[in-house]
Coordinates of C-alpha atoms and ligand atoms in Angstrom, one line a residue:
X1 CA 8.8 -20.4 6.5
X2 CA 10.0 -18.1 9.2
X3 CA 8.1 -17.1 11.9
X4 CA 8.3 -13.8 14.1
X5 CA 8.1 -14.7 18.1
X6 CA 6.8 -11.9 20.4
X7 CA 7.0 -12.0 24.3
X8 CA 4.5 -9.5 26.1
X9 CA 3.3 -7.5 27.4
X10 CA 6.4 -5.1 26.6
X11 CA 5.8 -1.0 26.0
X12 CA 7.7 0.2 22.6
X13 CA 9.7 3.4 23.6
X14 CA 12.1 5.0 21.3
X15 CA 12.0 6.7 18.0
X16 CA 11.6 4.9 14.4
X17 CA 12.5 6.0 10.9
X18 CA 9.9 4.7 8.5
X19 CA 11.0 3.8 5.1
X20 CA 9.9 4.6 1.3
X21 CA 6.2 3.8 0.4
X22 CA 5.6 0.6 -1.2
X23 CA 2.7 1.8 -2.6
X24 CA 4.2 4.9 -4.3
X25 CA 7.7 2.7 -5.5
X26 CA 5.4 0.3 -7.7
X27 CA 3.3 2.7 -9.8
X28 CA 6.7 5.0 -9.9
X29 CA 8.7 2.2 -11.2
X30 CA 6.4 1.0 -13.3
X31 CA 6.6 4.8 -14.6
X32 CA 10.0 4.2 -15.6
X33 CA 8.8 2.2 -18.7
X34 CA 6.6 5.0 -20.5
X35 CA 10.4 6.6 -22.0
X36 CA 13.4 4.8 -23.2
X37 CA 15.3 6.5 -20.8
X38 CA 17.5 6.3 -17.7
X39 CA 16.0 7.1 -13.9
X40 CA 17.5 6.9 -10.7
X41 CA 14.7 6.2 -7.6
X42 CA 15.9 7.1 -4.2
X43 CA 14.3 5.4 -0.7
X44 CA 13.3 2.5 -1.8
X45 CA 11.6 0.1 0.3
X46 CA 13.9 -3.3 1.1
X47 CA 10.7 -5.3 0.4
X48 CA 9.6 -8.6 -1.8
X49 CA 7.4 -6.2 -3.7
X50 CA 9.6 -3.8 -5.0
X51 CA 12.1 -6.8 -5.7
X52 CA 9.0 -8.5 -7.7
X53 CA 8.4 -4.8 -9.8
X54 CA 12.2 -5.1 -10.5
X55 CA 12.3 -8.4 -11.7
X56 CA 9.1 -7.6 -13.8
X57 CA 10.9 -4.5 -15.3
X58 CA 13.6 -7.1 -16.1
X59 CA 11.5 -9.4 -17.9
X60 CA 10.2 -7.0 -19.7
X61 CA 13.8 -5.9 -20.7
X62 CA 14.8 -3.3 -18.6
X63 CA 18.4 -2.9 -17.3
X64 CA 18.4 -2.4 -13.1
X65 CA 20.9 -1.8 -11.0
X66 CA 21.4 -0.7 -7.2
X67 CA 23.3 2.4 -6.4
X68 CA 23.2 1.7 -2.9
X69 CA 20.7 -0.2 -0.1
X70 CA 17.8 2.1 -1.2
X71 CA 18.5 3.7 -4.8
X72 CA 18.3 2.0 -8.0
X73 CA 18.9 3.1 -11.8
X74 CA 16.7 1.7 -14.3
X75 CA 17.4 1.7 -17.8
X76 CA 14.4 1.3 -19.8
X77 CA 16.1 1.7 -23.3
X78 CA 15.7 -1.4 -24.6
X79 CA 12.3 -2.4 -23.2
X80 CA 11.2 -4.5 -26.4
X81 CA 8.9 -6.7 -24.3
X82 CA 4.8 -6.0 -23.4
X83 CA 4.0 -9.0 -22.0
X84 CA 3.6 -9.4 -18.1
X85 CA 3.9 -13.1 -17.2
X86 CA 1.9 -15.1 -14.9
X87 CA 4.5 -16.0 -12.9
X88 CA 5.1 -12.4 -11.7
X89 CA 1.7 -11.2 -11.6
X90 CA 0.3 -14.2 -9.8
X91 CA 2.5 -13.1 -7.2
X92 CA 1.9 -9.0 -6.7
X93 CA -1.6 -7.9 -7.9
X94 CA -0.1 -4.5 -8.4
X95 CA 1.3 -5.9 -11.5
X96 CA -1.5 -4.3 -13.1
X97 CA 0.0 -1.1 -12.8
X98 CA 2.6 -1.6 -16.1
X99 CA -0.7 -2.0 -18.2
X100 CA -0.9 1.8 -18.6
X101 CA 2.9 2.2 -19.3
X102 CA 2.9 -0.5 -22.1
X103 CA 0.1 0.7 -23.7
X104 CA 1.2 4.2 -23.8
X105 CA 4.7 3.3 -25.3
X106 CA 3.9 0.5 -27.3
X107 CA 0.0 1.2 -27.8
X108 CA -0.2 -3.0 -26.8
X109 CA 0.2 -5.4 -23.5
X110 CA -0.1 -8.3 -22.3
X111 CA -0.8 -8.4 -18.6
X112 CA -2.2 -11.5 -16.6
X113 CA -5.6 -10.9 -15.0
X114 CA -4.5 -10.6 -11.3
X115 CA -6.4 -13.0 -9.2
X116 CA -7.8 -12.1 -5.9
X117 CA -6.3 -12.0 -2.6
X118 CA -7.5 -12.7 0.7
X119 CA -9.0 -8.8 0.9
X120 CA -11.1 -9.6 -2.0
X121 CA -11.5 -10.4 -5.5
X122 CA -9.4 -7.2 -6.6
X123 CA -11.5 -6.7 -9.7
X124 CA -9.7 -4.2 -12.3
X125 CA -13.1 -3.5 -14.3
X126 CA -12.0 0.5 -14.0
X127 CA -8.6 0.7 -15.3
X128 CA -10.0 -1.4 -18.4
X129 CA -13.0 1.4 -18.5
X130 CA -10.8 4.4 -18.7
X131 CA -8.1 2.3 -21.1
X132 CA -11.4 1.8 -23.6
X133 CA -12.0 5.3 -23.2
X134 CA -8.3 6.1 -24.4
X135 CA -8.8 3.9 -27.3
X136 CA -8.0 1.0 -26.4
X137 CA -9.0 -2.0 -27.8
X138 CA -9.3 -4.9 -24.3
X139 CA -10.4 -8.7 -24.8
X140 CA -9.6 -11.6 -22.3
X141 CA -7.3 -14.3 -23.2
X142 CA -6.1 -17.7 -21.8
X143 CA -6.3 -15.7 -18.5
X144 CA -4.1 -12.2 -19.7
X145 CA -5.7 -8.9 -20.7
X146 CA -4.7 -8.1 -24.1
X147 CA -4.9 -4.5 -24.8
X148 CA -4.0 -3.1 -28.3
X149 CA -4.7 0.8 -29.7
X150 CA -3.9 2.4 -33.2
X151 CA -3.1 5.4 -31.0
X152 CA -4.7 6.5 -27.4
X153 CA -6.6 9.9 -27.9
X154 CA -7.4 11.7 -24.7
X155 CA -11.0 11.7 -23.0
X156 CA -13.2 12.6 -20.1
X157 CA -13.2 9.4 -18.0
X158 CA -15.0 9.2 -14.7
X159 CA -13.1 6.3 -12.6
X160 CA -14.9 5.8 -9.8
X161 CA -16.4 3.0 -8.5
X162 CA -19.2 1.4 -6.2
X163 CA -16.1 1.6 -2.9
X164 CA -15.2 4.7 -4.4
X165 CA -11.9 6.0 -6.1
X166 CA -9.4 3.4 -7.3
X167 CA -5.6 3.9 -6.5
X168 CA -3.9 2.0 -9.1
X169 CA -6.4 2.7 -11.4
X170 CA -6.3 6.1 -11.4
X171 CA -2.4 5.2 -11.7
X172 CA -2.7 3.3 -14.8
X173 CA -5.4 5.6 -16.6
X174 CA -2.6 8.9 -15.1
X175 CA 0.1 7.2 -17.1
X176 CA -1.8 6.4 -20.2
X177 CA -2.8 9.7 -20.8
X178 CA 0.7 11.4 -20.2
X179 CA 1.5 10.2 -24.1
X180 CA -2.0 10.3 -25.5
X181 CA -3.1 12.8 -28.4
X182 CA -5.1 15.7 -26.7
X183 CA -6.3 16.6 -22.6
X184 CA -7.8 13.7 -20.7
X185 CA -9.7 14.9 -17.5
X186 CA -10.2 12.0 -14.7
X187 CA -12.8 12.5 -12.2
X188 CA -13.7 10.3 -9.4
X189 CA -9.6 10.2 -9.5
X190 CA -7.6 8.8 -6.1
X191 CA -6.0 11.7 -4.2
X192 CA -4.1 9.1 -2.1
X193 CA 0.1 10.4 -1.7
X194 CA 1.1 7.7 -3.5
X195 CA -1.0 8.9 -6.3
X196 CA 0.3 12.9 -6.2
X197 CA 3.8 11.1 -5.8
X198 CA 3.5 9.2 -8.7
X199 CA 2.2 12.5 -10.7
X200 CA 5.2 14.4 -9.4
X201 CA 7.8 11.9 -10.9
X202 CA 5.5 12.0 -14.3
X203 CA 5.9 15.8 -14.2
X204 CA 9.6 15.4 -14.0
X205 CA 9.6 13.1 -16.6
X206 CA 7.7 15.9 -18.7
X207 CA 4.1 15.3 -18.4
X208 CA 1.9 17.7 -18.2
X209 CA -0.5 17.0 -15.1
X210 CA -2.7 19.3 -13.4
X211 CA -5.3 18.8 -10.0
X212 CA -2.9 16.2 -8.0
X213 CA -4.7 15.1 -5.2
X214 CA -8.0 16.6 -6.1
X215 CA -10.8 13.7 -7.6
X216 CA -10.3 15.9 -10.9
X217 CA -7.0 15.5 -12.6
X218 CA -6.2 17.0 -16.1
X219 CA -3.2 15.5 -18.3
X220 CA -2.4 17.2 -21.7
X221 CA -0.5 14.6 -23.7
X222 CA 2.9 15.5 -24.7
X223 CA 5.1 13.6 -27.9
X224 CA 7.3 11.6 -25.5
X225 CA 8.9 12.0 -22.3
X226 CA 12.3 11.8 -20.7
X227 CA 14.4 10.4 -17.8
X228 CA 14.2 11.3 -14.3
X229 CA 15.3 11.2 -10.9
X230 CA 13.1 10.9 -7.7
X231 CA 13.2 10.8 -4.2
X232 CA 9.7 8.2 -2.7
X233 CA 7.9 9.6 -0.4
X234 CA 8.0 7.7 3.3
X235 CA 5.2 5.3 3.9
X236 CA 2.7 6.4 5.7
X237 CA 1.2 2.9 6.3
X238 CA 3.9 1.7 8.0
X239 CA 4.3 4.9 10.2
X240 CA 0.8 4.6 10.9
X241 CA 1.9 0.6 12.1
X242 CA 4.4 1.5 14.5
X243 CA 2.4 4.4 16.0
X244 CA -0.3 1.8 16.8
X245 CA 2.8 -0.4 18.4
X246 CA 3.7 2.3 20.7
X247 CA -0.1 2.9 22.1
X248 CA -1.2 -0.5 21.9
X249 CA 1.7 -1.5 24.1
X250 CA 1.1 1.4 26.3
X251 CA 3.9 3.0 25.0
X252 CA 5.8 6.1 23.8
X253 CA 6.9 6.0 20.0
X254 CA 8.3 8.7 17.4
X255 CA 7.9 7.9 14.0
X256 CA 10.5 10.6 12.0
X257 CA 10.4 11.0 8.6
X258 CA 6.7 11.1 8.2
X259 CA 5.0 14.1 7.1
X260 CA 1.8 14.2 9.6
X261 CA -0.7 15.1 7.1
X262 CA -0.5 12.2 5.1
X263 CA -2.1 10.9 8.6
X264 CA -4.6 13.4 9.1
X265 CA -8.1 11.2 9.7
X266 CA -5.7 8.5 11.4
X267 CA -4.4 11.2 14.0
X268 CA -7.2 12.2 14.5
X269 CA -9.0 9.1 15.3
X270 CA -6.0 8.6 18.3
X271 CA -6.7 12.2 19.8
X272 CA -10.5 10.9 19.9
X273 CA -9.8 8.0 22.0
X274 CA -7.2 9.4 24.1
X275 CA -3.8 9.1 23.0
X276 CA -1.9 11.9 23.4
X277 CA 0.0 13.1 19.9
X278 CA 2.4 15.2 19.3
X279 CA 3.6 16.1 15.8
X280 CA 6.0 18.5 13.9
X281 CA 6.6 19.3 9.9
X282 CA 8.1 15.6 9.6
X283 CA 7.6 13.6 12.5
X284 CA 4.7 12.2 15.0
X285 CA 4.6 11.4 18.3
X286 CA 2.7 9.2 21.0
X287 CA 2.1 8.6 23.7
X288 CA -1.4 6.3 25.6
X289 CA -2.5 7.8 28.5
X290 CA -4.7 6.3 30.9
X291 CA -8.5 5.1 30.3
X292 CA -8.3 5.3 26.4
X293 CA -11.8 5.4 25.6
X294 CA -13.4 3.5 22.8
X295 CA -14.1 4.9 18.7
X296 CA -15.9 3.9 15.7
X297 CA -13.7 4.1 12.4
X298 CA -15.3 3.6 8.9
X299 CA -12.6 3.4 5.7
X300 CA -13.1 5.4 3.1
X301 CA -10.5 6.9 0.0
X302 CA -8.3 9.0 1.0
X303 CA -8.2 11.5 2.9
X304 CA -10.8 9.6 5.1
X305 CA -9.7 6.8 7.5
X306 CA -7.1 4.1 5.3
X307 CA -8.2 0.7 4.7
X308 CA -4.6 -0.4 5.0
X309 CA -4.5 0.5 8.5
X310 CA -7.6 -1.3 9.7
X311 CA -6.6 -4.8 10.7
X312 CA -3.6 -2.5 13.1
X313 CA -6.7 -0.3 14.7
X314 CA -8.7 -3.9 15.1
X315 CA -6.0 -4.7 17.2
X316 CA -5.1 -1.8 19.8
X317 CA -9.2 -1.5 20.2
X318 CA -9.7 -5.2 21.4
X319 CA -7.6 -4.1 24.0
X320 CA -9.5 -0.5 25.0
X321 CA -12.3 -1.3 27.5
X322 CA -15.8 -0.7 26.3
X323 CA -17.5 -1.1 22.8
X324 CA -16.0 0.0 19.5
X325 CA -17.0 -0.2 16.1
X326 CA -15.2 -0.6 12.5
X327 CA -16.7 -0.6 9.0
X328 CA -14.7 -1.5 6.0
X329 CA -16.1 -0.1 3.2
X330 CA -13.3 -0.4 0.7
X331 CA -12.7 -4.1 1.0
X332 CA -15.5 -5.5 2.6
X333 CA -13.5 -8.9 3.0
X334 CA -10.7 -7.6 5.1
X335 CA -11.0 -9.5 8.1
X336 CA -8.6 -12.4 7.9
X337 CA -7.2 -11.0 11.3
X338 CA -10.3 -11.6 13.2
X339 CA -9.8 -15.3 13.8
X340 CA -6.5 -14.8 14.6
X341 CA -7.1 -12.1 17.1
X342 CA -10.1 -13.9 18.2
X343 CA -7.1 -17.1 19.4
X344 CA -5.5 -14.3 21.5
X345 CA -8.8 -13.4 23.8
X346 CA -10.0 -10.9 21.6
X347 CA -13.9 -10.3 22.0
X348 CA -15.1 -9.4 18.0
X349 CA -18.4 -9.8 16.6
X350 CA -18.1 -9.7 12.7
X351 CA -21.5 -8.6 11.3
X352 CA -21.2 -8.1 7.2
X353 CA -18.3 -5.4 6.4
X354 CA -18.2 -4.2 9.8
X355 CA -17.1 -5.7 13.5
X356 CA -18.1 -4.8 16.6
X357 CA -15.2 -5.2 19.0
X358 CA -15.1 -5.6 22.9
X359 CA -12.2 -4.3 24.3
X360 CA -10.1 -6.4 27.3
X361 CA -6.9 -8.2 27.4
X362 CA -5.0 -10.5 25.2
X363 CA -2.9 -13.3 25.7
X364 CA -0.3 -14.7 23.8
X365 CA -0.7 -17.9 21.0
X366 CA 0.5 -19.1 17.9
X367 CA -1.0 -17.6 15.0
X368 CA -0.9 -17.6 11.2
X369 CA -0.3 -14.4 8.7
X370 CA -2.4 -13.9 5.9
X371 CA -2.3 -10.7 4.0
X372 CA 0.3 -7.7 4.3
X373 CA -1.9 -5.7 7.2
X374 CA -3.6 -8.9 8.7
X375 CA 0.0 -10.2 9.7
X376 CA 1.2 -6.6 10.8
X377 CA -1.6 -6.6 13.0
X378 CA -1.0 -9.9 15.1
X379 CA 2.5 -8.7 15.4
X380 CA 1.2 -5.4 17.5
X381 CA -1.4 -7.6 19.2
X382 CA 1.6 -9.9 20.5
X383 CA 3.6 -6.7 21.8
X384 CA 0.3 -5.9 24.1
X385 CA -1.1 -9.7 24.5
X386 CA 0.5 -11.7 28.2
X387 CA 2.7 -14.5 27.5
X388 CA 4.3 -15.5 23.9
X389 CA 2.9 -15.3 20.5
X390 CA 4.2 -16.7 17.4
X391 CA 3.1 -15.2 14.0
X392 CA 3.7 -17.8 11.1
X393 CA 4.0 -17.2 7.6
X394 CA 6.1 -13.7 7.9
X395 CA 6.7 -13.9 4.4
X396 CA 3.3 -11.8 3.8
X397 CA 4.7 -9.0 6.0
X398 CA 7.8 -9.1 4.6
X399 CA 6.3 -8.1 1.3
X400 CA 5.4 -4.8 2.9
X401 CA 7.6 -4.0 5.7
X402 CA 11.3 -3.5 5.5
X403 CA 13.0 -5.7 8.8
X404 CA 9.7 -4.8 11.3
X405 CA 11.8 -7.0 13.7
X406 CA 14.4 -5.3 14.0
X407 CA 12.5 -1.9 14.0
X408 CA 10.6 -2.9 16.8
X409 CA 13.3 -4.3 18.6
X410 CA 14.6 -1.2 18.5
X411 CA 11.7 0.2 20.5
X412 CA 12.6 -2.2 22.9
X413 CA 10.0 -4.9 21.9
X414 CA 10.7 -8.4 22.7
X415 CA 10.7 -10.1 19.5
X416 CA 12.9 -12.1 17.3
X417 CA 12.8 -13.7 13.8
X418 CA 12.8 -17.8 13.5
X419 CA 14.8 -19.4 10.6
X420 CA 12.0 -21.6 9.5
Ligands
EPZ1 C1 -4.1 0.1 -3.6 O1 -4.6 -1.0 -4.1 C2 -3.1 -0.3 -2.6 N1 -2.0 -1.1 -3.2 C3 -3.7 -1.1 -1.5 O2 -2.8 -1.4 -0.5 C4 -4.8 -0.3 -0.8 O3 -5.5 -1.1 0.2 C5 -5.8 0.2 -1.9 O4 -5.1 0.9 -2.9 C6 -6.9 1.1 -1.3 O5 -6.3 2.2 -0.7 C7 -1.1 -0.5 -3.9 O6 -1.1 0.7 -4.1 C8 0.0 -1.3 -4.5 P1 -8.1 0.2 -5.4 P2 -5.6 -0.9 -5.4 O7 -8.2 0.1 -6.8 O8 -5.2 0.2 -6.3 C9 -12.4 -1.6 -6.1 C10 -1.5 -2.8 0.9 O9 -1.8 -3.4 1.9 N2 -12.0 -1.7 -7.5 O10 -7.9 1.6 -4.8 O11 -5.6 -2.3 -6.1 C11 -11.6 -2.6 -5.2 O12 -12.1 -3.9 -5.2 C12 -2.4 -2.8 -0.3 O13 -0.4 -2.1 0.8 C13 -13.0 -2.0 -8.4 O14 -14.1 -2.3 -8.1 O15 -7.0 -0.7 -4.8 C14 -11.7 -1.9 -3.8 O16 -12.9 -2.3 -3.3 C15 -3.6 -3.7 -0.1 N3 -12.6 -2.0 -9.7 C16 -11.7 -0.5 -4.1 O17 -12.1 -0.3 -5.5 C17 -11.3 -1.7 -10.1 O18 -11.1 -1.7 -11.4 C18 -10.4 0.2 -4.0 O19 -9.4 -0.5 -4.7 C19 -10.4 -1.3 -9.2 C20 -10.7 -1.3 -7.8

């Protein structure tokens, strides 16, 4: 297994291009299966997870191919398959996310019940809700969810949770309804990008979608839809990862490409504890001036403070001086950075879903990745932490970032990759 080696303290400076959104390419892909048609997707991530979706579309008998390092056709003619193996989903929960697309074209799937990860158990009690409430029929079976409808009528569904809106299910119940008899109106719906970004692509495919990015959406099912081509938004997750590199080194960084108010509560979180940001239609900049001061952050559904960049804000405030506070509320389990942090000098008290952190300096050690954000975090802690740290297990960032070595080494960082 490779291993990422960082030597620090070294301050990023430089500008960065962040690439398409994971999070937007796996719902959109998925998408691609609700016509028998031909699409072309553009800035797409070079990431395990959008390999996985492709070799999922595959099984399921859809024809890919790559235009070039970041577009792909896909040819979802003869899609004659609804069953999602094990061996895929096992791998990336957001397998989920074809439920809705099968069911809408073939009004029956098969999809594994995803298992947890180390953020939680990943329950998916709300995309079987609204599917119910479409018409479908849902039991449990040797481990899949077996979903079968005589036809999906549209409905009033309500999709919220106990931690609040649901991304992918609000993706799954969006797609459903695009080919469903009647209006469906979501409430409680994500207003994440990635959601309004999937809606757009469903739009040019000719579904008929109003309230994008409000909690209320409206679909009025249409007979069938049609190809598409489509352009994925840039990832705001990962932006929001190297802009966190350049302050928690002390840095200066640009992230281009990004359109700032995907980052709103983010930004506005840095300008509270003293970073100095400067931002145009399509890029951000920073820049950590002296006495930062420390913040409390709470996650909450978009547009409040993203869960996906907690672990990264864990990181640059161990090393502010003074007390500051975080409180996951969307996965109350997201903390397998702590321990790891904890082995570079970090000061963290973890009380239930929220840690109390002591800012002061970090020093450099060998630890292990565990999820996506957790690993992206203990990268940025090495660029700030004295002396050499070695994250193991870079296979879990690699599912999420597109080469963050050499992007960072581009900043300057002093980091390389090791051939395990
Ligand atoms: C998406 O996951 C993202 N993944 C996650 O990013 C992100 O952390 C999450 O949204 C929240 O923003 C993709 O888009 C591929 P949810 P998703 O349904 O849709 C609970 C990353 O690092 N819930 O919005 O699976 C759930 O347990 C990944 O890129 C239910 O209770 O998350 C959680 O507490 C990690 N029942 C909360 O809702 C359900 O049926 C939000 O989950 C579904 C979710």
């Amino acid at each position: 297994m490779d291993k990422i080696i960082i030597d620090g303290p070294c301050p990023l400076k430089g500008k960065v291009k962040v690439s398409g959104a994971k999070n937007s390419t796996l719902p959109i892909m998925a998408a691609c299966l609700l016509s028998p048609s031909k699409f072309v997707l553009r800035n797409i991530p070079s990431v395990v997870d959008a390999h996985t979706m492709i070799k999922l579309l595959s099984a399921l008998g859809a024809k890919t191919e790559w235009l070039s390092k970041d577009a792909i056709s896909i040819d979802s003619t003869n899609v004659n398959k609804w069953k999602a193996p094990y061996q895929i989903v096992s791998k990336m929960r957001a397998s989920i996310c074809v439920l809705g697309p099968l069911m809408a074209r073939f009004k029956k799937a098969e999809v594994s019940y995803p298992g947890g990860c180390v953020i939680g158990t990943r329950p998916i009690d709300l995309h079987l809700k609204g599917l119910t409430k479409l018409g479908a029929k849902i039991e449990l079976k040797d481990g899949y969810v077996v979903a079968k409808a005589k036809k999906l009528n549209g409905a009033s569904i309500y999709l919220a949770g106990v931690y609040g809106s649901t991304v992918l299910g609000t993706a799954n119940i969006l797609m459903a309804s695009t080919l469903a008899k009647g209006e469906t109106i979501i409430e409680g719906a994500a207003c994440e990008p990635e959601v309004v970004d999937l809606g757009t692509f469903l739009i040019k495919m000719g579904a008929k979608i109003k309230g994008l990015g409000s909690p209320t959406i409206t679909v009025t099912g249409v007979k069938k839809l049609h190809g598409a081509e489509h352009t994925i938004i840039s990832d705001r997750i990962e932006a929001g990862t190297y802009l966190i590199g350049g302050i928690i080194s002390r840095g200066e960084v640009e992230v281009e490409d990004i359109n700032p108010k995907f980052l709103t509560v983010f930004i506005d979180k840095l300008i509270e504890c003293g970073v100095e940001v400067k931002q145009t239609a399509n890029s951000i900049k920073v820049k950590a001036k002296k006495n930062l001061k420390p913040i409390e952050i709470t996650t909450l559904p978009y547009p409040g403070f993203p869960t996906d960049l907690q672990a990264q804000m864990t990181a640059f405030l161990t090393t502010i001086e003074g007390i500051s506070f975080i409180h996951e509320k969307i996965y109350p389990d997201r903390f397998m950075h702590i321990a790891e942090l904890l082995r570079m000098g970090a000061r963290i008290m973890k009380q239930d879903s929220a840690t109390i952190i002591q800012g002061g300096k970090l020093k450099g050690a060998p630890v292990m990745a565990s999820d996506l954000r957790a690993s992206a975090a203990l990268v940025l802690a090495g660029l700030a932490a004295e002396g050499r740290t070695e994250v193991n297990r870079v296979y879990h960032i690699d599912r999420g970032y597109p080469k963050i070595d050499e992007k960072l080494a581009s900043l300057g960082a002093k980091i390389r990759r090791v051939k395990a």
